Amino acid sequence: MAAPLRVCIVGSGNWGSAVAKIIGNNVKNLQKFAPTVNMWVFEENIDGRKLTDIINTDHENVKYLPGHKLPENVVAVPKLSDAVKDADLLVFVIPHQFIHKICQEISGQVHSKALGITLIKGVDEGPEGLKLISDIIREKMGIEISVLMGANIANEVAAEKFCETTIGSKVLQHGLLFKELLQTPNFRITVVEDADTVELCGALKNIVAVGAGFCDGLKCGDNTKAAVIRLGLMEMIAFAKIFCKGQVSTATFLESCGVADLITTCYGGRNRKVAEAFVKTGKSIEELENEMLNGQKLQGPQTSAEVHRILKQKGLVEKFPLFTAVYQICYEGKPVEEVISCLQSHPEHL
């Protein structure tokens, strides 16, 4: 691809805006990338002003990342097809439930040599069972996709607190190109080729975080929560070994996308927070999402439902007691204490 490469960020929520801050600052200093970055923003009215106008005038996403200035070269674009026009590099960062719609809308509008990277944490189910978000983008848009997953709570990244992340890329040089675009001294990137495992970690850890939040709501303490994290990690590894098409490297689970992301999500993420409130308030997950998340979407419960359907289809529900308990508590009215029972009877080896 001839330089300079034009970058478009598809999405502008909490994480999308934090990433826009990194990319906007990086492209100013790197000749390889075009100096202006388009960011597709789902248009909303905030106190009588359009969100895109606020971002382009005040350089702040006041709804999803308040208190952090975005670089002036990040341009909010309300129409998706305008945002992606002529893009060489696409950064997908939207809630996973919207990916089909987004890809349909821009299919055929992005040139075939463009490259994408998905920061989306979730899975989908296809006719044969599991479908990764990267597979959906690859199939619908005909472009090659890398993934980025890690222990990256958006507000901390935006505040430039040190963290690590993992890029998974089946074509190593694509991963290294995105590393150049995204790495900073405080956002350290490791590139691995086990891309499917990296992506699965990002989706599955949200289910475990819901279990951790239930423990917090029940005031179980840190030892119990550590058991949830350990057994959750075992189920993540077992699930990846069953469902990943390629070779699964256990070492990938020791990268930021694996154990680190799992820990930070079980202590700091929104899935944990809402699950704790679910126990304390008796309200439904949906009500709490509306009340607590200011328009952000919750990924854990929905991922547990998708994973449960896949496990059921394969007759493997019994082998994943923690994933199953989270699903049943969220959707089938099982008592929250079920999360503790599943720990007590969890098989030693999956």
XYZ file of C-alpha atoms in Angstrom:
350
model
C 0.000 0.000 0.000
C 1.310 3.434 -0.902
C 1.726 5.860 1.960
C 0.295 7.841 3.554
C -2.327 5.405 4.820
C -5.752 6.842 5.667
C -7.221 5.664 8.959
C -10.904 5.420 9.892
C -12.207 4.511 13.353
C -15.606 2.805 13.111
C -17.196 3.635 16.451
C -16.859 6.374 19.031
C -17.968 5.075 22.413
C -15.858 4.991 25.548
C -13.138 2.677 24.148
C -13.398 4.044 20.596
C -12.757 7.570 21.845
C -9.788 6.475 23.978
C -8.279 4.768 20.926
C -8.992 7.851 18.781
C -6.879 9.868 21.206
C -3.918 7.498 20.702
C -4.277 7.244 16.919
C -4.814 10.986 16.448
C -1.621 11.790 18.330
C 0.419 9.021 16.675
C -0.400 9.867 13.049
C 0.826 13.455 13.542
C 4.344 12.116 14.058
C 4.460 9.212 11.608
C 4.901 9.897 7.891
C 3.394 6.523 7.033
C -0.144 7.634 8.004
C -2.359 10.441 6.711
C -2.582 13.247 9.312
C -6.414 13.369 9.478
C -8.357 10.513 11.094
C -12.054 9.976 10.417
C -14.150 8.677 13.310
C -17.665 7.464 12.599
C -20.008 8.775 15.294
C -23.573 7.538 15.718
C -25.326 10.910 15.821
C -27.004 11.876 19.088
C -28.316 15.131 20.529
C -26.682 16.249 23.755
C -28.374 19.278 25.370
C -29.598 20.471 21.985
C -26.246 20.052 20.200
C -25.196 17.312 17.816
C -22.541 15.027 19.257
C -20.448 15.293 16.051
C -20.495 19.110 16.305
C -19.407 18.954 19.940
C -16.501 16.611 19.070
C -15.413 18.697 16.065
C -15.695 22.033 17.887
C -14.760 21.242 21.491
C -12.672 18.112 20.739
C -14.262 16.060 23.492
C -16.718 13.173 23.451
C -18.768 14.590 26.322
C -21.087 11.587 26.441
C -18.763 8.588 26.323
C -15.328 9.909 27.357
C -15.895 13.152 29.283
C -12.899 15.000 30.647
C -10.456 13.909 27.938
C -9.514 16.109 24.988
C -9.335 14.419 21.599
C -6.665 15.552 19.124
C -7.951 18.156 16.649
C -7.049 15.952 13.671
C -9.716 13.401 14.706
C -12.815 14.340 12.711
C -16.252 13.076 13.746
C -18.301 11.968 10.728
C -22.014 11.120 11.200
C -22.494 9.171 7.963
C -20.790 5.780 7.973
C -20.192 5.595 4.207
C -18.512 9.054 4.261
C -16.312 8.046 7.191
C -14.945 4.882 5.536
C -14.554 6.348 2.039
C -10.957 5.873 0.792
C -9.831 4.351 4.111
C -6.769 2.084 4.003
C -6.929 1.047 7.661
C -10.203 0.469 9.516
C -10.382 0.221 13.308
C -13.643 -1.452 14.391
C -14.728 -0.556 17.906
C -18.508 -0.850 18.369
C -20.686 -3.109 20.588
C -20.595 -6.601 19.078
C -24.341 -6.806 18.516
C -24.127 -4.111 15.777
C -21.403 -5.657 13.623
C -23.669 -7.325 11.005
C -25.563 -4.101 10.343
C -22.387 -2.018 10.096
C -20.654 -4.440 7.708
C -23.729 -4.638 5.477
C -23.843 -0.872 5.277
C -20.229 -0.480 4.139
C -19.764 -3.710 2.204
C -18.390 -2.835 -1.244
C -17.435 0.702 -0.173
C -13.973 -0.172 1.114
C -11.226 -1.144 -1.324
C -10.092 -4.774 -1.210
C -6.523 -3.959 -0.169
C -7.703 -2.157 2.963
C -6.842 -3.774 6.301
C -8.956 -3.889 9.430
C -8.420 -4.441 13.127
C -11.244 -5.288 15.516
C -11.253 -4.171 19.153
C -14.713 -5.706 19.643
C -15.129 -8.110 22.547
C -17.837 -10.651 21.771
C -18.748 -13.674 19.669
C -21.598 -14.480 17.343
C -23.192 -17.777 16.481
C -23.373 -19.023 12.956
C -25.033 -22.141 11.512
C -21.972 -24.246 12.394
C -21.776 -22.837 15.912
C -19.206 -20.246 16.944
C -18.440 -17.274 14.725
C -15.773 -14.734 15.596
C -16.383 -11.038 14.937
C -13.246 -10.976 12.750
C -14.739 -13.766 10.602
C -17.927 -11.757 10.089
C -15.974 -8.663 8.984
C -13.673 -10.752 6.766
C -16.593 -12.500 5.052
C -18.869 -9.514 4.630
C -16.209 -7.032 3.575
C -13.539 -9.182 1.934
C -10.685 -7.561 3.838
C -8.003 -9.041 6.091
C -8.560 -8.506 9.825
C -6.324 -8.410 12.912
C -7.597 -8.222 16.508
C -6.568 -6.174 19.555
C -7.513 -7.339 23.049
C -6.003 -6.594 26.436
C -6.361 -5.302 29.975
C -7.430 -1.889 28.719
C -10.051 -0.054 30.764
C -10.788 2.879 28.469
C -10.661 5.742 30.969
C -7.267 4.571 32.246
C -5.921 4.322 28.684
C -7.241 7.819 27.918
C -5.558 9.110 31.103
C -2.292 7.614 29.739
C -1.805 5.244 32.656
C 0.551 2.440 31.675
C -0.988 -0.745 30.290
C -0.261 -3.584 27.899
C -2.318 -5.046 25.089
C -2.123 -7.867 22.550
C -2.568 -7.779 18.782
C -3.396 -11.104 17.159
C -2.704 -11.254 13.445
C -2.528 -14.264 11.144
C -0.312 -12.158 8.870
C 2.456 -10.894 11.131
C 3.304 -7.799 9.065
C -0.317 -6.572 9.344
C -0.096 -6.883 13.117
C 3.178 -4.955 13.132
C 1.637 -2.177 11.008
C -1.212 -1.760 13.505
C 1.325 -1.860 16.340
C 3.027 1.156 14.734
C -0.305 2.957 14.486
C -1.363 2.236 18.068
C 1.656 1.804 20.339
C 2.740 4.546 22.766
C 5.178 4.468 25.725
C 2.165 3.857 28.001
C 0.255 1.512 25.672
C 2.632 -1.385 25.050
C 1.745 -3.898 22.361
C 2.803 -7.509 21.814
C 1.942 -9.078 18.442
C 1.122 -12.804 18.274
C -0.084 -14.972 15.393
C -2.660 -16.924 17.433
C -5.358 -14.389 16.489
C -8.452 -16.536 17.133
C -7.376 -17.290 20.705
C -6.672 -13.591 21.346
C -10.156 -12.725 20.130
C -11.888 -15.493 22.090
C -10.183 -14.337 25.311
C -11.670 -10.874 24.817
C -15.174 -12.284 24.525
C -15.134 -15.022 27.151
C -13.578 -13.015 29.983
C -16.747 -10.892 30.130
C -18.768 -13.978 31.139
C -16.305 -14.684 33.967
C -16.520 -11.025 35.055
C -20.292 -11.398 35.501
C -19.596 -14.376 37.798
C -17.074 -12.253 39.721
C -19.668 -9.484 40.084
C -22.184 -11.983 41.482
C -19.567 -12.956 44.103
C -19.114 -9.295 45.022
C -22.873 -8.871 45.347
C -22.986 -11.896 47.651
C -20.014 -10.482 49.643
C -18.029 -13.711 49.166
C -14.596 -12.130 49.514
C -11.425 -12.218 47.471
C -10.630 -15.924 47.888
C -13.910 -16.906 46.258
C -13.395 -14.343 43.527
C -9.931 -15.775 42.871
C -11.558 -19.205 42.434
C -14.014 -17.712 39.913
C -11.113 -16.173 37.981
C -9.057 -19.398 38.010
C -11.938 -21.691 37.058
C -13.127 -19.139 34.521
C -9.679 -19.157 32.923
C -9.786 -22.971 32.778
C -13.137 -22.818 30.989
C -11.796 -20.161 28.595
C -8.848 -22.416 27.679
C -11.060 -25.498 27.321
C -13.534 -23.587 25.140
C -10.770 -22.240 22.891
C -9.303 -25.731 22.429
C -12.677 -27.074 21.314
C -13.753 -24.212 19.059
C -10.625 -22.642 17.527
C -9.900 -23.921 14.050
C -6.114 -23.477 14.284
C -3.592 -24.511 16.893
C -4.269 -22.950 20.303
C -1.152 -21.868 22.172
C -1.603 -21.925 25.955
C 1.060 -19.170 26.095
C -1.476 -16.772 24.529
C -3.483 -16.942 27.774
C -0.441 -15.479 29.568
C -0.490 -12.411 27.297
C -2.406 -9.256 28.211
C -5.455 -10.500 26.261
C -5.693 -13.535 28.565
C -5.014 -13.523 32.282
C -4.411 -9.752 32.580
C -7.650 -8.747 30.847
C -9.506 -11.357 32.897
C -8.206 -9.931 36.188
C -8.833 -6.287 35.354
C -12.356 -7.026 34.100
C -13.216 -9.071 37.191
C -12.119 -6.172 39.420
C -12.804 -3.040 37.386
C -15.093 -3.588 34.412
C -18.718 -2.702 33.761
C -19.830 -6.361 33.603
C -18.633 -6.881 37.169
C -20.279 -3.666 38.348
C -23.692 -4.431 36.834
C -23.609 -8.063 38.034
C -22.972 -6.866 41.599
C -25.917 -4.461 41.337
C -28.063 -7.310 39.947
C -27.579 -9.186 43.239
C -28.076 -6.144 45.471
C -31.092 -4.552 43.736
C -33.018 -7.517 42.326
C -33.483 -5.544 39.081
C -33.078 -7.132 35.656
C -29.792 -6.926 33.721
C -31.557 -4.815 31.074
C -32.870 -2.272 33.607
C -29.434 -1.950 35.183
C -27.732 -1.512 31.810
C -30.078 1.422 31.090
C -29.623 2.936 34.544
C -25.891 2.503 35.060
C -24.094 2.626 31.725
C -25.034 5.946 30.129
C -25.761 4.385 26.727
C -22.892 1.876 26.782
C -23.696 -1.776 26.128
C -23.051 -4.737 28.383
C -21.282 -7.651 26.691
C -21.045 -10.389 29.358
C -24.659 -11.605 29.688
C -25.222 -11.566 25.943
C -21.964 -13.445 25.299
C -23.008 -16.029 27.931
C -26.255 -16.577 25.986
C -24.419 -17.004 22.683
C -21.876 -19.374 24.247
C -24.639 -21.353 25.978
C -26.477 -21.938 22.698
C -23.233 -23.127 21.090
C -22.445 -25.484 24.018
C -25.991 -26.847 23.957
C -25.759 -27.527 20.246
C -22.573 -29.549 20.858
C -23.874 -31.299 23.994
C -21.125 -29.733 26.142
C -23.116 -27.727 28.704
C -22.025 -29.928 31.667
C -18.349 -29.373 30.895
C -18.654 -25.594 31.471
C -20.346 -25.148 34.863
C -19.306 -21.518 35.414
C -20.338 -20.283 31.945
C -23.609 -22.194 32.371
C -24.328 -20.811 35.847
C -23.802 -17.224 34.629
C -26.211 -17.796 31.742
C -28.860 -19.437 33.944
C -28.687 -16.695 36.590
C -28.962 -13.937 33.955
C -31.687 -15.478 31.806
C -33.409 -18.403 33.524
C -34.070 -16.997 36.974
C -31.676 -19.385 38.770
C -30.693 -18.049 42.222
C -27.404 -16.146 42.295
C -26.048 -18.600 44.894
C -25.818 -21.059 41.983
C -22.489 -19.411 41.110
C -21.060 -20.708 44.410
C -22.550 -24.206 43.971
C -20.899 -24.430 40.564
C -17.515 -23.637 42.150
C -17.998 -26.266 44.835
C -18.707 -29.000 42.296
C -16.391 -27.780 39.506
C -14.469 -30.661 37.877
C -10.724 -30.732 38.612
C -9.818 -31.127 34.952
C -11.771 -29.794 32.000
